Short mmCIF file of C-alpha atoms and ligand atoms in Angstrom, two decimals:
data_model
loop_
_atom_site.label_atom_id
_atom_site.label_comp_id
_atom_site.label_asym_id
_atom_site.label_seq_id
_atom_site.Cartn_x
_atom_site.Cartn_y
_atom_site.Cartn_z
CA UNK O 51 -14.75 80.34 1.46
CA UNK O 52 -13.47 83.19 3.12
CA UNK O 53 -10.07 85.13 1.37
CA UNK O 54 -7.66 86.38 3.84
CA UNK O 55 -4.44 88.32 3.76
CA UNK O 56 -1.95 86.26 5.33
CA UNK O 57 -3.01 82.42 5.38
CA UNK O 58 -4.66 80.57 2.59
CA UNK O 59 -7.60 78.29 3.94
CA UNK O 60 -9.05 75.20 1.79
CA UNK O 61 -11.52 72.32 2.88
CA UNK O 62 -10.52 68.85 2.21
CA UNK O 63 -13.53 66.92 3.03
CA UNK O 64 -13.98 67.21 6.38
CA UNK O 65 -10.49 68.80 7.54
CA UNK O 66 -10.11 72.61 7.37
CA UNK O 67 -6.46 73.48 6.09
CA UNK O 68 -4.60 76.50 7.04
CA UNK O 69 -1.20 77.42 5.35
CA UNK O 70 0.79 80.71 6.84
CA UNK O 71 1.22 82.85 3.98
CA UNK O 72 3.50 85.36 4.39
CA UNK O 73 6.74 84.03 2.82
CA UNK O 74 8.60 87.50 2.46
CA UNK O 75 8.86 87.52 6.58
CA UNK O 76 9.19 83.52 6.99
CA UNK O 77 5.45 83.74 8.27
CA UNK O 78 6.27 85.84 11.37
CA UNK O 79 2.99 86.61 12.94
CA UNK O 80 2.01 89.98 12.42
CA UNK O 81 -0.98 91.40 14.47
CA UNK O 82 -3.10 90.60 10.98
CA UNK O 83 -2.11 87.03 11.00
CA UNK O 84 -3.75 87.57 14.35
CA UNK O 85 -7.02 88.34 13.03
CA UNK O 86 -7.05 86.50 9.96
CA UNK O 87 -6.22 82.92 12.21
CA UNK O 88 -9.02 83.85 14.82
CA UNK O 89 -11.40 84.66 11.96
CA UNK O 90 -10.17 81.13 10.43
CA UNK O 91 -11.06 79.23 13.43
CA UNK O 92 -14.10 80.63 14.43
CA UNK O 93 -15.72 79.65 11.00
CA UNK O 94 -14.20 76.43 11.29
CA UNK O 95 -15.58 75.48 14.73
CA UNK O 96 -18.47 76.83 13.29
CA UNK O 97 -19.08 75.10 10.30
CA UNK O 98 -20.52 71.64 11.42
CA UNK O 99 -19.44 70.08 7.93
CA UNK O 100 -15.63 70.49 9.32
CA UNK O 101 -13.88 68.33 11.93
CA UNK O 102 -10.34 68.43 12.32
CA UNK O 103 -7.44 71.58 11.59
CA UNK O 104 -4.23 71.50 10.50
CA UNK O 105 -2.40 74.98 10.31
CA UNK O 106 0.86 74.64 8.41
CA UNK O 107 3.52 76.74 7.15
CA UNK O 108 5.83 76.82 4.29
CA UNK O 109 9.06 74.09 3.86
CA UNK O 110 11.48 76.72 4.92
CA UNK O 111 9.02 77.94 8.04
CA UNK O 112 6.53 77.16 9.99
CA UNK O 113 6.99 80.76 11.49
CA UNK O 114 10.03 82.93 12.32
CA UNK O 115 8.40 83.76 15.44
CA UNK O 116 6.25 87.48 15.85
CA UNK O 117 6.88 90.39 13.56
CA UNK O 118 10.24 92.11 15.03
CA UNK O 119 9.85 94.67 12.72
CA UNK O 120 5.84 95.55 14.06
CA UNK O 121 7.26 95.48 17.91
CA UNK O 122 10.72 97.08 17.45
CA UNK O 123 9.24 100.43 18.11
CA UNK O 124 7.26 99.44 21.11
CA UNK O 125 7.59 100.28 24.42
CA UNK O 126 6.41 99.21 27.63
CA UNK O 127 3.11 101.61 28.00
CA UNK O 128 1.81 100.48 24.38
CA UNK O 129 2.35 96.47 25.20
CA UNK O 130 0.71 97.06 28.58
CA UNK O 131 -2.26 99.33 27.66
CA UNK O 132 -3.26 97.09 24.46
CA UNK O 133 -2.25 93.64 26.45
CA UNK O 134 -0.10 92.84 23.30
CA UNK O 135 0.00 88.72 22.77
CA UNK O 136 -3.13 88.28 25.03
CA UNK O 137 -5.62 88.11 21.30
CA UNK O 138 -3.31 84.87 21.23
CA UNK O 139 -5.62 82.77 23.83
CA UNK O 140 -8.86 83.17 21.42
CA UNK O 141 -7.11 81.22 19.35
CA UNK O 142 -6.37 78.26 22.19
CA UNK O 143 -10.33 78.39 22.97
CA UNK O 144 -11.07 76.47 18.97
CA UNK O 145 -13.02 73.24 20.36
CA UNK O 146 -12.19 71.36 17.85
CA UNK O 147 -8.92 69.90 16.69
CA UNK O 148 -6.02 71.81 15.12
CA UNK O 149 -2.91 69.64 14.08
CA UNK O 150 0.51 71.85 13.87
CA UNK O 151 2.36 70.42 11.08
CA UNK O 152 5.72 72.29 11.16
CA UNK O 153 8.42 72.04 8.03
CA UNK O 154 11.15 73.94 8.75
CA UNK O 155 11.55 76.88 11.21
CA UNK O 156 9.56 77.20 14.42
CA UNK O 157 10.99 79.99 16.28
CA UNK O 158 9.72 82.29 19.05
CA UNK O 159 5.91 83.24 18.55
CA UNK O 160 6.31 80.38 15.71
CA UNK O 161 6.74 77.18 18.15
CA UNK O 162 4.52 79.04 21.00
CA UNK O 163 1.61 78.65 18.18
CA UNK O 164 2.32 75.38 17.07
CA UNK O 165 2.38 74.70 20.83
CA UNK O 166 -1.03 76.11 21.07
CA UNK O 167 -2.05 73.20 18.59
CA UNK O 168 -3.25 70.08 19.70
CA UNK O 169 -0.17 68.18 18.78
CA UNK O 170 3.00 68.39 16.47
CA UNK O 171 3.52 66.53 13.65
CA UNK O 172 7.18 67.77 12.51
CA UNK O 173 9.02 67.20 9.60
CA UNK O 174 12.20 65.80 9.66
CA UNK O 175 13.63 69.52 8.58
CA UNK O 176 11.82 71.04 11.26
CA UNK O 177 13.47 73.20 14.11
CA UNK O 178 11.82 74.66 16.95
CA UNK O 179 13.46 76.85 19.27
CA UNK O 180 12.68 80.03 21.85
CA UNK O 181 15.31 83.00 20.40
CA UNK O 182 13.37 85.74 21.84
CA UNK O 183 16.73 86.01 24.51
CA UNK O 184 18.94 87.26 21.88
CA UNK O 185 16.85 90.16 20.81
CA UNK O 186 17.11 90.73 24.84
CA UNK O 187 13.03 89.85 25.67
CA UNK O 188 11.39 86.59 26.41
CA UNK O 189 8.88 84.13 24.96
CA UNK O 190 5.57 85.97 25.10
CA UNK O 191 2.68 83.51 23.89
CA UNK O 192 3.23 81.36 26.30
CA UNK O 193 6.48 79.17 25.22
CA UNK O 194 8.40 79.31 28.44
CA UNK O 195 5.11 77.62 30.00
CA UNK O 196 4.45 75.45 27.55
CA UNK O 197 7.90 74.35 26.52
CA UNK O 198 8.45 73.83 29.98
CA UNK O 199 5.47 71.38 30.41
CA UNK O 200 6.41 69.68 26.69
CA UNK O 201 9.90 68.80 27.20
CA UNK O 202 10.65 69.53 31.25
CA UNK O 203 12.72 72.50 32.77
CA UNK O 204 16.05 71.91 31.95
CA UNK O 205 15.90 71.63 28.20
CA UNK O 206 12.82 74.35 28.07
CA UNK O 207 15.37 76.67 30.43
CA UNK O 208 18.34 75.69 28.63
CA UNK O 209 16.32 76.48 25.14
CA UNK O 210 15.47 80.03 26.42
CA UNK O 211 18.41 81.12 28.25
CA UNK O 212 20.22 80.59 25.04
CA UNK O 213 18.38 80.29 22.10
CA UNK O 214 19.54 77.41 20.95
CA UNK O 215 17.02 75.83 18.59
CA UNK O 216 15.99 71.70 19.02
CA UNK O 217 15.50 69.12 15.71
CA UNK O 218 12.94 67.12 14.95
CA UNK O 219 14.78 63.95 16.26
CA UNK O 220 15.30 65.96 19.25
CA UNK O 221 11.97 67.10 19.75
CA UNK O 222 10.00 63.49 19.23
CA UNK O 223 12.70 62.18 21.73
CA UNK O 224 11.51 65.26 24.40
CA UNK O 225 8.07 64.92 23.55
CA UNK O 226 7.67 68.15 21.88
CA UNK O 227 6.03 66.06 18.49
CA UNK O 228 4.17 63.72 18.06
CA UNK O 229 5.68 61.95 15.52
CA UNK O 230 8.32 63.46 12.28
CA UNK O 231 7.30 62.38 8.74
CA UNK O 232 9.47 63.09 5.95
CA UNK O 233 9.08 66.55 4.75
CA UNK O 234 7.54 66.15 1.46
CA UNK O 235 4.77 64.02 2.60
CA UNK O 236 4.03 66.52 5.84
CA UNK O 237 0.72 68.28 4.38
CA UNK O 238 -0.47 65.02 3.45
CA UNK O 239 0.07 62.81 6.27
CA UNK O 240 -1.35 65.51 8.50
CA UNK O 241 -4.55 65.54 6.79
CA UNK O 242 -4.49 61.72 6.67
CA UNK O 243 -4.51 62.10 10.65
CA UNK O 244 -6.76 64.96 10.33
CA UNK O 245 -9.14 63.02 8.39
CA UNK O 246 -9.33 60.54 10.79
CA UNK O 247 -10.29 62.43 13.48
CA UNK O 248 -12.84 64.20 11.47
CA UNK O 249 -14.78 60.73 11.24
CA UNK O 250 -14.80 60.12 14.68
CA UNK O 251 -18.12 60.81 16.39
CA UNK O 252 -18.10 65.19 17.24
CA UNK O 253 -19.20 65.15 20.77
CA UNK O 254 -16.22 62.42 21.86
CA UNK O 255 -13.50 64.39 19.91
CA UNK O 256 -14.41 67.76 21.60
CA UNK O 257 -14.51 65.48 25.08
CA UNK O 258 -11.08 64.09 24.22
CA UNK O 259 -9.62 67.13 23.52
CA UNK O 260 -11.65 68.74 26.39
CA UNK O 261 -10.25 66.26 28.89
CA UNK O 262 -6.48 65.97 27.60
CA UNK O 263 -6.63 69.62 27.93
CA UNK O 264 -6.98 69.64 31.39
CA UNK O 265 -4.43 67.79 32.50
CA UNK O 266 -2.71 71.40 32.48
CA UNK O 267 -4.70 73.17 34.39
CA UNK O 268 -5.55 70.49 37.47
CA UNK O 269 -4.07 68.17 39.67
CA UNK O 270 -4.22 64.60 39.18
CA UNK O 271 -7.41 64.10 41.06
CA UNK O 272 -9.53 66.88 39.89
CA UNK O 273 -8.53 66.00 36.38
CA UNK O 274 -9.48 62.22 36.67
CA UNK O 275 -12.71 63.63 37.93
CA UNK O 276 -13.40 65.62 35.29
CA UNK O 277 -12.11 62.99 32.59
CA UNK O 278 -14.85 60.68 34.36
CA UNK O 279 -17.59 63.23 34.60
CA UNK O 280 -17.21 63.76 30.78
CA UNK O 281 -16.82 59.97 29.59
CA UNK O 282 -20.75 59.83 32.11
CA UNK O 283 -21.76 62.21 29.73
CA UNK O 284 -20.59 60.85 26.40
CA UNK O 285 -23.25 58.04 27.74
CA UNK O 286 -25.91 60.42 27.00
CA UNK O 287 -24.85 60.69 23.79
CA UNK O 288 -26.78 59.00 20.16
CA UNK O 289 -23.46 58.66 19.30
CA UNK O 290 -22.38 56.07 22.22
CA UNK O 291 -25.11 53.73 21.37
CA UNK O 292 -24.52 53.44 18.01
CA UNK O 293 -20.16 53.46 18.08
CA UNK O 294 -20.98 50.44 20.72
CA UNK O 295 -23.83 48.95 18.64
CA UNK O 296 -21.87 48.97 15.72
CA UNK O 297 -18.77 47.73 17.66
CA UNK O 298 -21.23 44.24 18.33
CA UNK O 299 -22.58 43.85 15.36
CA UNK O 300 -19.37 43.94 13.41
CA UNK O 301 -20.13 47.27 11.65
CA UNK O 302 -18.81 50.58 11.43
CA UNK O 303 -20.67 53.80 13.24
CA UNK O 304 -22.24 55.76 11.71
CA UNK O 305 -22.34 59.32 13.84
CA UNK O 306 -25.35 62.21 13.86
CA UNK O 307 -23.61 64.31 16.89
CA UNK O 308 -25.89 63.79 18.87
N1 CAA Y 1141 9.97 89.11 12.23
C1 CAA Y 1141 10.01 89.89 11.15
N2 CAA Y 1141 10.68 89.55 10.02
C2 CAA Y 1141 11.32 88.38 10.01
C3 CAA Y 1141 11.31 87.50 11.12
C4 CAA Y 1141 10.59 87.92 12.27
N3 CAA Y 1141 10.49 87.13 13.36
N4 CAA Y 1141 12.06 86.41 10.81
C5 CAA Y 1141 12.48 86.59 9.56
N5 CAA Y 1141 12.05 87.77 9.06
C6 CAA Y 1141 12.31 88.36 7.74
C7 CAA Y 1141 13.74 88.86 7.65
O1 CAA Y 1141 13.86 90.13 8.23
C8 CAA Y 1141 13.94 88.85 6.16
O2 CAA Y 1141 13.32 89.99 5.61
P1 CAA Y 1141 14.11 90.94 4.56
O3 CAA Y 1141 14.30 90.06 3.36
O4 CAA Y 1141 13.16 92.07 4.34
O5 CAA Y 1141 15.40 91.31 5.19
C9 CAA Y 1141 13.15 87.63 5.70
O6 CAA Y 1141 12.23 87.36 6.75
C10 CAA Y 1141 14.01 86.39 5.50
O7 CAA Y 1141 14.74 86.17 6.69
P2 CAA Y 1141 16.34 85.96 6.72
O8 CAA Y 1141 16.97 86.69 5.60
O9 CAA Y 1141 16.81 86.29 8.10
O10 CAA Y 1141 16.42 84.39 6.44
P3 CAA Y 1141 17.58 83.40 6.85
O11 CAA Y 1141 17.33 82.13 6.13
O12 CAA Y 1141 18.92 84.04 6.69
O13 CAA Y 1141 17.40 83.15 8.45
C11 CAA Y 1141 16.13 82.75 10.47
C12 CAA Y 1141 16.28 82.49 8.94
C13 CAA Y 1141 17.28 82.06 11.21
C14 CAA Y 1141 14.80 82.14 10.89
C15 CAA Y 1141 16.16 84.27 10.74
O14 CAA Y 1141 15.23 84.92 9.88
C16 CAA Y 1141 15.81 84.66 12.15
O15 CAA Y 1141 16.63 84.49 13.04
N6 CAA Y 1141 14.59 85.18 12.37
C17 CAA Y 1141 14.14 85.69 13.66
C18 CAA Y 1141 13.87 84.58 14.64
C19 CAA Y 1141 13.45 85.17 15.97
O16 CAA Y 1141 14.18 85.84 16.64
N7 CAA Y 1141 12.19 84.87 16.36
C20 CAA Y 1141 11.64 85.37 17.61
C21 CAA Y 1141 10.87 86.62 17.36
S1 CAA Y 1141 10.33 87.42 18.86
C22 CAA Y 1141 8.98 86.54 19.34
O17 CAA Y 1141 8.56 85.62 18.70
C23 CAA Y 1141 8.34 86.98 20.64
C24 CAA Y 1141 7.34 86.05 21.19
O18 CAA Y 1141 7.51 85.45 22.19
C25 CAA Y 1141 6.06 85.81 20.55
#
């Protein structure tokens, strides 16, 4: 297993686990957090043995949002030139399944990554808001989008026009989460949920996730299409006639991937 500099990374079975680890900055995402997380994920798409992600911080955060201290001295030429953020959408393009589990704070660049995760689990200490207003700049990995598209305009605009920060009740009732589990069992149940995704048969998750996906890029039409186009295909699959074998004959599956 690969050692990194700023996140820890352990198998469990079938479910690749990645903990933030840098607890002197609350986890704020430093360009090398950058690189180690895209290095992460491209060995664990790669690595046919693994199945499902979860990327977790610590119980006080999640992430404090990206490094102030690495941008502070920035200007406008340097974050143009070198397209700063923009590394951020290698990490969106893992096919597989990555499971945010956020404990505590989830601010800026912190709850624009979890929001690049599949789905939130929170626990019930988490807080997730879009501060970037009071340092007098603006989400910049994509949070005013995707915010917007979790929980609707007006709490998204209200959230980054002033930085107010949301709970977990709050954020399961806007449909920000998932679901919030008690914070000492968060690691645990999100490997639990991980796991069982990681036994489902590999060409249906990545269609799942494929087709979910893409209900925020498209229109309703094209995106039924393509759901459809991709459940035809999953009929092609070894997979399909076994999971509906086995669903006859009072068995479980039993998947190849093929
Ligand atoms: N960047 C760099 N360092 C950070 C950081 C960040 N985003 N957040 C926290 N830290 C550092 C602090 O500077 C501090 O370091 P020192 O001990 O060296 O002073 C350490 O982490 C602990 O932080 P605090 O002492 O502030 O801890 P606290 O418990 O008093 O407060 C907090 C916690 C409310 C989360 C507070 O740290 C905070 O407000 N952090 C910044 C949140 C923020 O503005 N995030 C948005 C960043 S901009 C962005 O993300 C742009 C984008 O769109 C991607």
């Amino acid at each position: 297993m690969a050692e990194y500099e700023t996140i820890l990374v352990e198998q469990r079975g079938g479910v690749t686990l990645v903990t933030l680890n840098r607890p002197q900055a609350l986890n704020a995402l430093n360009s090398q957090v950058l690189v180690d997380l895209i290095a992460a994920f491209a060995a664990f798409d790669a690595d046919a043995s693994q199945g499902c992600a979860v990327l977790t911080g610590s119980a006080k955060a999640f992430a404090a949002g990206a490094d102030i201290k690495e941008m502070q001295s920035q200007g406008f030429a340097e974050m143009y030139a070198s397209n700063f953020f923009a590394g951020w959408e290698n990490f969106t393009r893992t096919r597989k399944p990555v499971i945010a589990a956020v404990a505590g704070y989830a601010l800026g660049g912190g709850c624009e990554l979890a929001m690049m995760c599949d789905f939130i689990l929170a626990a019930d200490t988490a807080k997730f808001g879009q501060p970037e207003i009071k340092l007098a700049v603006s989400p910049g990995m994509g949070g005013s989008q995707r915010l917007t598209r979790a929980v609707g305009k007006a709490k998204a605009m209200e959230m980054c026009l002033t930085g107010r920060m949301m709970d977990a009740a709050e954020a399961e009732r806007s449909g920000l989460v998932s679901r919030i589990v008690p914070a000492d069992e968060l690691v645990e149940e999100a490997v639990k949920t991980a796991t069982t995704i990681a036994a489902m048969a590999p060409l249906a998750v990545l269609a799942n996730k494929e087709m979910v996906n893409a209900a925020f890029e498209t229109g309703l039409a094209m995106g039924v299409q393509f759901e459809r186009r991709l459940f035809h295909g999953l009929f092609g699959t070894e997979d399909q006639s076994e999971g509906m074998a086995a669903f006859v004959e009072k068995r479980a599956g039993t998947w190849t991937g093929k």
